[in-house]
CSV table of C-alpha atoms in Angstrom, one decimal:
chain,number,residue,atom,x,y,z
A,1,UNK,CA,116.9,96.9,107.1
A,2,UNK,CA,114.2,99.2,107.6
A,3,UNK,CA,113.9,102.5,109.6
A,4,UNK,CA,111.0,101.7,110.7
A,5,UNK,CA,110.4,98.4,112.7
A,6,UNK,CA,107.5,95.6,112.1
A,7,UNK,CA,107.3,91.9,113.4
A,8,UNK,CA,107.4,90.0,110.4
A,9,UNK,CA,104.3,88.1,110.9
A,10,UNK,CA,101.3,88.0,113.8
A,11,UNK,CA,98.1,85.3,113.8
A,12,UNK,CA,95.0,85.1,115.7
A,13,UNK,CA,92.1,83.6,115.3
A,14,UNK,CA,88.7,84.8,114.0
A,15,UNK,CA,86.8,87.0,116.8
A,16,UNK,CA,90.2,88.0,118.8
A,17,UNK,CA,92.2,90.8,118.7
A,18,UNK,CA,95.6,91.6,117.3
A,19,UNK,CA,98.2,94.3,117.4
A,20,UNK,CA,101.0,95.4,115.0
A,21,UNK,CA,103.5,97.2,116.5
A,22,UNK,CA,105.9,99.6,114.5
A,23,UNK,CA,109.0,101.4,116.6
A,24,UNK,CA,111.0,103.8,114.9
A,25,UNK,CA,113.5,106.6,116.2
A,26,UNK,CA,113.9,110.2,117.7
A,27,UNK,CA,114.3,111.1,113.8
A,28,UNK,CA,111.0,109.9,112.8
A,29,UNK,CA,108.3,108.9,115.1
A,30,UNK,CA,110.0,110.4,117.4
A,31,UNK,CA,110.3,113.6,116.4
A,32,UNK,CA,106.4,113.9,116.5
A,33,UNK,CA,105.8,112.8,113.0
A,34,UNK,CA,102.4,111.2,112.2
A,35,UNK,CA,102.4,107.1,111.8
A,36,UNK,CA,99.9,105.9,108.7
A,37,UNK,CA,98.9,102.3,108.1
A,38,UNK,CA,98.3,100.8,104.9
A,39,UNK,CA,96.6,97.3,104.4
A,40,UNK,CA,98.0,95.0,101.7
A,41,UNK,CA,95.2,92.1,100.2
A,42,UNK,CA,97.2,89.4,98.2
A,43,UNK,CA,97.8,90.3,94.6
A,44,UNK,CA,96.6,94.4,95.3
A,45,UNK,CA,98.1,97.5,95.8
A,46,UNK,CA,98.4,99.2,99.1
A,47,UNK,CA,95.0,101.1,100.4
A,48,UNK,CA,95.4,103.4,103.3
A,49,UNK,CA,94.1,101.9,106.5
A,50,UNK,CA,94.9,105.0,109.5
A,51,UNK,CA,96.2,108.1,108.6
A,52,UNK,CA,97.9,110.8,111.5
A,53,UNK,CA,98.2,107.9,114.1
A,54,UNK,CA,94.4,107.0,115.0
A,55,UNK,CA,91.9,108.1,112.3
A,56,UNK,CA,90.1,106.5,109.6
A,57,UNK,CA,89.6,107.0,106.0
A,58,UNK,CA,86.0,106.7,105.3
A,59,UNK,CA,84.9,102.8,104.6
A,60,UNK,CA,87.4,101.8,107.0
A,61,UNK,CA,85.9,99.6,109.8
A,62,UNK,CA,85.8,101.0,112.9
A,63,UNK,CA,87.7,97.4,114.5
A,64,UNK,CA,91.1,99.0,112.6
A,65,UNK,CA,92.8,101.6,115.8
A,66,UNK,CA,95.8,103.1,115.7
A,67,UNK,CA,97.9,104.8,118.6
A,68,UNK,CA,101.3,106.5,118.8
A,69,UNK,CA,103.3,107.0,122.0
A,70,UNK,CA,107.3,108.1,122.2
A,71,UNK,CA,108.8,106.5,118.8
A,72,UNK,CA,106.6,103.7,118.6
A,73,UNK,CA,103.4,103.0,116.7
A,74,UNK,CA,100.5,100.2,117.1
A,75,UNK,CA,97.9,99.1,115.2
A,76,UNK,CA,95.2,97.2,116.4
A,77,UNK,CA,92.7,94.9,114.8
A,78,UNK,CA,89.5,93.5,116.7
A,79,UNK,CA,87.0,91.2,116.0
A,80,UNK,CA,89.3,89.5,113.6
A,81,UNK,CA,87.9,88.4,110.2
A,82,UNK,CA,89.3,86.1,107.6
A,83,UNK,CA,89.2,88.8,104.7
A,84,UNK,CA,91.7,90.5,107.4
A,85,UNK,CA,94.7,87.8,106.4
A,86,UNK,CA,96.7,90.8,104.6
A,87,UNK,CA,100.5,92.3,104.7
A,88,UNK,CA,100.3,95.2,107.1
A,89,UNK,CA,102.6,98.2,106.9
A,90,UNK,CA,103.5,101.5,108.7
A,91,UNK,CA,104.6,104.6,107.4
A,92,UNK,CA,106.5,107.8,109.0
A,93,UNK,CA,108.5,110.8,107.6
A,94,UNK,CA,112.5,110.9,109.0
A,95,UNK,CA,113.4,114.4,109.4
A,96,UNK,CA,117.0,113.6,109.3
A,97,UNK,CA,116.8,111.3,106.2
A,98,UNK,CA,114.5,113.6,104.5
A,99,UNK,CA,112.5,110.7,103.6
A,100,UNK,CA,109.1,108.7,103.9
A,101,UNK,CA,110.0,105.7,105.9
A,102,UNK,CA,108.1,102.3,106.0
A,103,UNK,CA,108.0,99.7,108.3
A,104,UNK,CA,109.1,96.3,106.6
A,105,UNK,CA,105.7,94.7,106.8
A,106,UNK,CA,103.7,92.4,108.6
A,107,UNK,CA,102.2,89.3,107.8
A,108,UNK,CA,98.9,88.7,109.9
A,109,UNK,CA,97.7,85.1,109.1
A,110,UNK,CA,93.8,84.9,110.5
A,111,UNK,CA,94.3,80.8,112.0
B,1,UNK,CA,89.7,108.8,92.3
B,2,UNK,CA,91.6,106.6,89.5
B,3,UNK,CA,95.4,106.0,89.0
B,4,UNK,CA,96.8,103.8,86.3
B,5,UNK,CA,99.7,103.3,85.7
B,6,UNK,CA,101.6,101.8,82.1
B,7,UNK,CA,105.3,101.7,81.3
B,8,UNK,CA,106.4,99.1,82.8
B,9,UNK,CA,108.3,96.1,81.1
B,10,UNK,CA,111.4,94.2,80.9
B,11,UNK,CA,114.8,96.0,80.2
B,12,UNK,CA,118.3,95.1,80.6
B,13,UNK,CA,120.7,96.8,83.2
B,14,UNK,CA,121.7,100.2,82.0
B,15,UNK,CA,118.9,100.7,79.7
B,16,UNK,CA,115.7,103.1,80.6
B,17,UNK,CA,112.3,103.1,80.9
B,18,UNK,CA,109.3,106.0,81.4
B,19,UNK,CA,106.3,104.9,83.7
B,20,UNK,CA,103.5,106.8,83.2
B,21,UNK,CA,100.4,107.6,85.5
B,22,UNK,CA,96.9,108.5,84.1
B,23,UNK,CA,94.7,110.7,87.1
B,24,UNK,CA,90.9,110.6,86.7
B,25,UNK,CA,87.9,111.4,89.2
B,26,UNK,CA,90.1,114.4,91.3
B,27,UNK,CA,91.7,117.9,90.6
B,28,UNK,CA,94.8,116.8,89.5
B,29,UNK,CA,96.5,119.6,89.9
B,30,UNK,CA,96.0,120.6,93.4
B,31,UNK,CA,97.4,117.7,95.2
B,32,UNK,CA,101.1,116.4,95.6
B,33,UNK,CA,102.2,112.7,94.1
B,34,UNK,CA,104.3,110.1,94.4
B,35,UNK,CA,106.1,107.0,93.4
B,36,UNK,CA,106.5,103.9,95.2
B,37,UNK,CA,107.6,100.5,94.7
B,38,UNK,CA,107.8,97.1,95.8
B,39,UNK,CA,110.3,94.6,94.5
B,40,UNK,CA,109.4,91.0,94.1
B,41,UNK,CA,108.2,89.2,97.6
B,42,UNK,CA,109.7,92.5,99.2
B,43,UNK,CA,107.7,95.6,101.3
B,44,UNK,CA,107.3,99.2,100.2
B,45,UNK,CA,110.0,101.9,99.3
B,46,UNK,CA,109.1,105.3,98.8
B,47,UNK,CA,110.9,106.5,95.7
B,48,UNK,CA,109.9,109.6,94.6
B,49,UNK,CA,107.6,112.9,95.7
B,50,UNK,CA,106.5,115.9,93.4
B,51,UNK,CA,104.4,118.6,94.3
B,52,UNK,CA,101.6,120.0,92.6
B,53,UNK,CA,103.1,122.8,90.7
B,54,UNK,CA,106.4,121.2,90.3
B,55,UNK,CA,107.8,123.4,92.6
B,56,UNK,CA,109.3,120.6,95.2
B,57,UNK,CA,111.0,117.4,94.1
B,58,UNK,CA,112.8,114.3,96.0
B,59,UNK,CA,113.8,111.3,95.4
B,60,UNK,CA,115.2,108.8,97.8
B,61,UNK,CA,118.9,108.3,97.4
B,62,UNK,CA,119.2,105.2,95.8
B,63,UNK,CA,117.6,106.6,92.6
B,64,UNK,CA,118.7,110.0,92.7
B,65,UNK,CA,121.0,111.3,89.7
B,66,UNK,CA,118.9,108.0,87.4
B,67,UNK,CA,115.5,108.7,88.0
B,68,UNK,CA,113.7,112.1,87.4
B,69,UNK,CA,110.2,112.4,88.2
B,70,UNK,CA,107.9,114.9,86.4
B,71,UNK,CA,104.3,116.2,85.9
B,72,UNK,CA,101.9,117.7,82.9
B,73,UNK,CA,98.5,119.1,85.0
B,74,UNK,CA,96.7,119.3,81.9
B,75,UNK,CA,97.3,116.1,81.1
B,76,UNK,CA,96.6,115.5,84.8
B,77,UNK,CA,99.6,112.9,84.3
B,78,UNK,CA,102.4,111.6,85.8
B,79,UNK,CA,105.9,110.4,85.0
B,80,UNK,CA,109.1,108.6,86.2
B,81,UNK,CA,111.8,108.2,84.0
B,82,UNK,CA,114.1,105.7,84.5
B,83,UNK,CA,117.6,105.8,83.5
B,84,UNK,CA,120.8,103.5,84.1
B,85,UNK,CA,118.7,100.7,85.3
B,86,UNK,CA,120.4,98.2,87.7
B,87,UNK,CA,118.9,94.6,88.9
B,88,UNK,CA,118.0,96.3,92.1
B,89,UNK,CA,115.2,98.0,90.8
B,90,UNK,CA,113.0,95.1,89.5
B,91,UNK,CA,110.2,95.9,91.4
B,92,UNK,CA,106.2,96.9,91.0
B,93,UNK,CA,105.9,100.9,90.6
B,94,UNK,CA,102.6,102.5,91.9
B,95,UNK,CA,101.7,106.0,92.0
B,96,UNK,CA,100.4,107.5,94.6
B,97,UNK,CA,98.3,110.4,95.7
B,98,UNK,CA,99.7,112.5,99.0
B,99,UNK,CA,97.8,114.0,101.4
B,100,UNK,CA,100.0,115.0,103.9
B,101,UNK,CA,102.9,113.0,103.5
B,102,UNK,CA,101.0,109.8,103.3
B,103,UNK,CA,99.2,108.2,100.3
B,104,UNK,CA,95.3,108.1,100.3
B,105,UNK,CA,94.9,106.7,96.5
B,106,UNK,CA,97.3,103.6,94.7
B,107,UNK,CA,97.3,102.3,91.5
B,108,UNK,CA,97.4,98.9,90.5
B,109,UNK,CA,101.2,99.1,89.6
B,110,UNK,CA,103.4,98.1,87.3
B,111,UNK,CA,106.1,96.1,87.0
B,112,UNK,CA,109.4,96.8,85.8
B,113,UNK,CA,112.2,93.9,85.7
B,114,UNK,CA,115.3,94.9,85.4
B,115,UNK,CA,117.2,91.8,83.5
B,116,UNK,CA,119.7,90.5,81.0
């Protein structure tokens, strides 16, 4: 079970748009901690997709968003593309665990 | 910014194993790493942090008292060695580089499987 929490999977078809979300706690997002988003192709490590909530490393499209609000987390994806299909994860620090936290992972199929 | 990682193979419960992680194309020394890994079909567990001189260490619970994670800047290298290894950590291992308590470079991994 993981602190943080993801729907297993979201779809949508090419052109719409589609959100993650990611809820967490008081002890994590909660407690003012940033939310980062990491973007997992099939067979490839993870590659950092938002970092502190809403910005975007350099190369990163401008259709990835994220936003934080109370001890929840969303990432949104516009203008879906197929070379979107990925696994989809969040990531938080828990100040009561002392740990980095990730969300279990989401599985967005592009229909 | 290159990370590869080597070390990995197959090893039978309560034996041990030393991952490696080669830094290229950055100042080593002057940022903060990780471990992380991912077991078979499974999403990501933060496993380990070290900071740049050594100074600060953690490890997630799970691991902590079998797994000790260490650093050589003028090899700009790093390590995670493995000790009294149980089924449960079969998994891909990827170092990462921290930024501010998220992880801006991977590796490609590798896998360790943990197996009699």
């Amino acid at each position: 079970q993981s602190v943080l929490t993801q729907p297993p999977s979201v779809s949508g078809a090419p052109g719409q748009r589609v959100t993650i979300s990611c809820t967490g706690s008081s002890s994590n997002i909660g407690a003012g901690n940033d939310v980062h988003w990491y973007q997992q192709l099939p067979g490839t490590a993870p590659k950092l997709l938002i970092y502190d909530n809403n910005n975007r490393p350099s190369g990163v499209p401008d259709r990835f968003s994220g936003s934080q609000s109370g001890t929840s987390a969303s990432l949104a994806i516009t203008g879906l593309q197929a070379e979107d299909e990925a696994d989809y994860y969040c990531q938080s620090y828990d100040s009561s665990l002392s740990v980095v936290v990730f969300g279990g992972g989401t599985k967005l199929t592009v229909l | 910014v290159q990370l590869v990682e080597s070390g990995g193979g197959l090893v039978q419960p309560g034996g041990s194993l030393r991952l490696s992680c080669a830094a290229s194309g950055f100042t080593f020394s002057s940022y903060s790493m990780n471990w992380v890994r991912q077991a078979p079909g499974k999403g990501l567990e933060w496993v380990s942090y070290i900071s740049s001189s050594s100074n600060t260490i953690f490890y997630t619970d799970s691991v902590k008292g079998r797994f000790t994670i260490s650093r050589d800047n003028a090899k700009s290298s790093l390590y995670l060695e493995m000790n009294s290894l149980r089924d449960e950590d079969t998994a891909v291992y990827y170092c990462a580089r921290d930024r501010n308590w998220d992880f801006d470079f991977w590796g490609q991994g590798t896998l360790v499987t943990v197996s009699s």
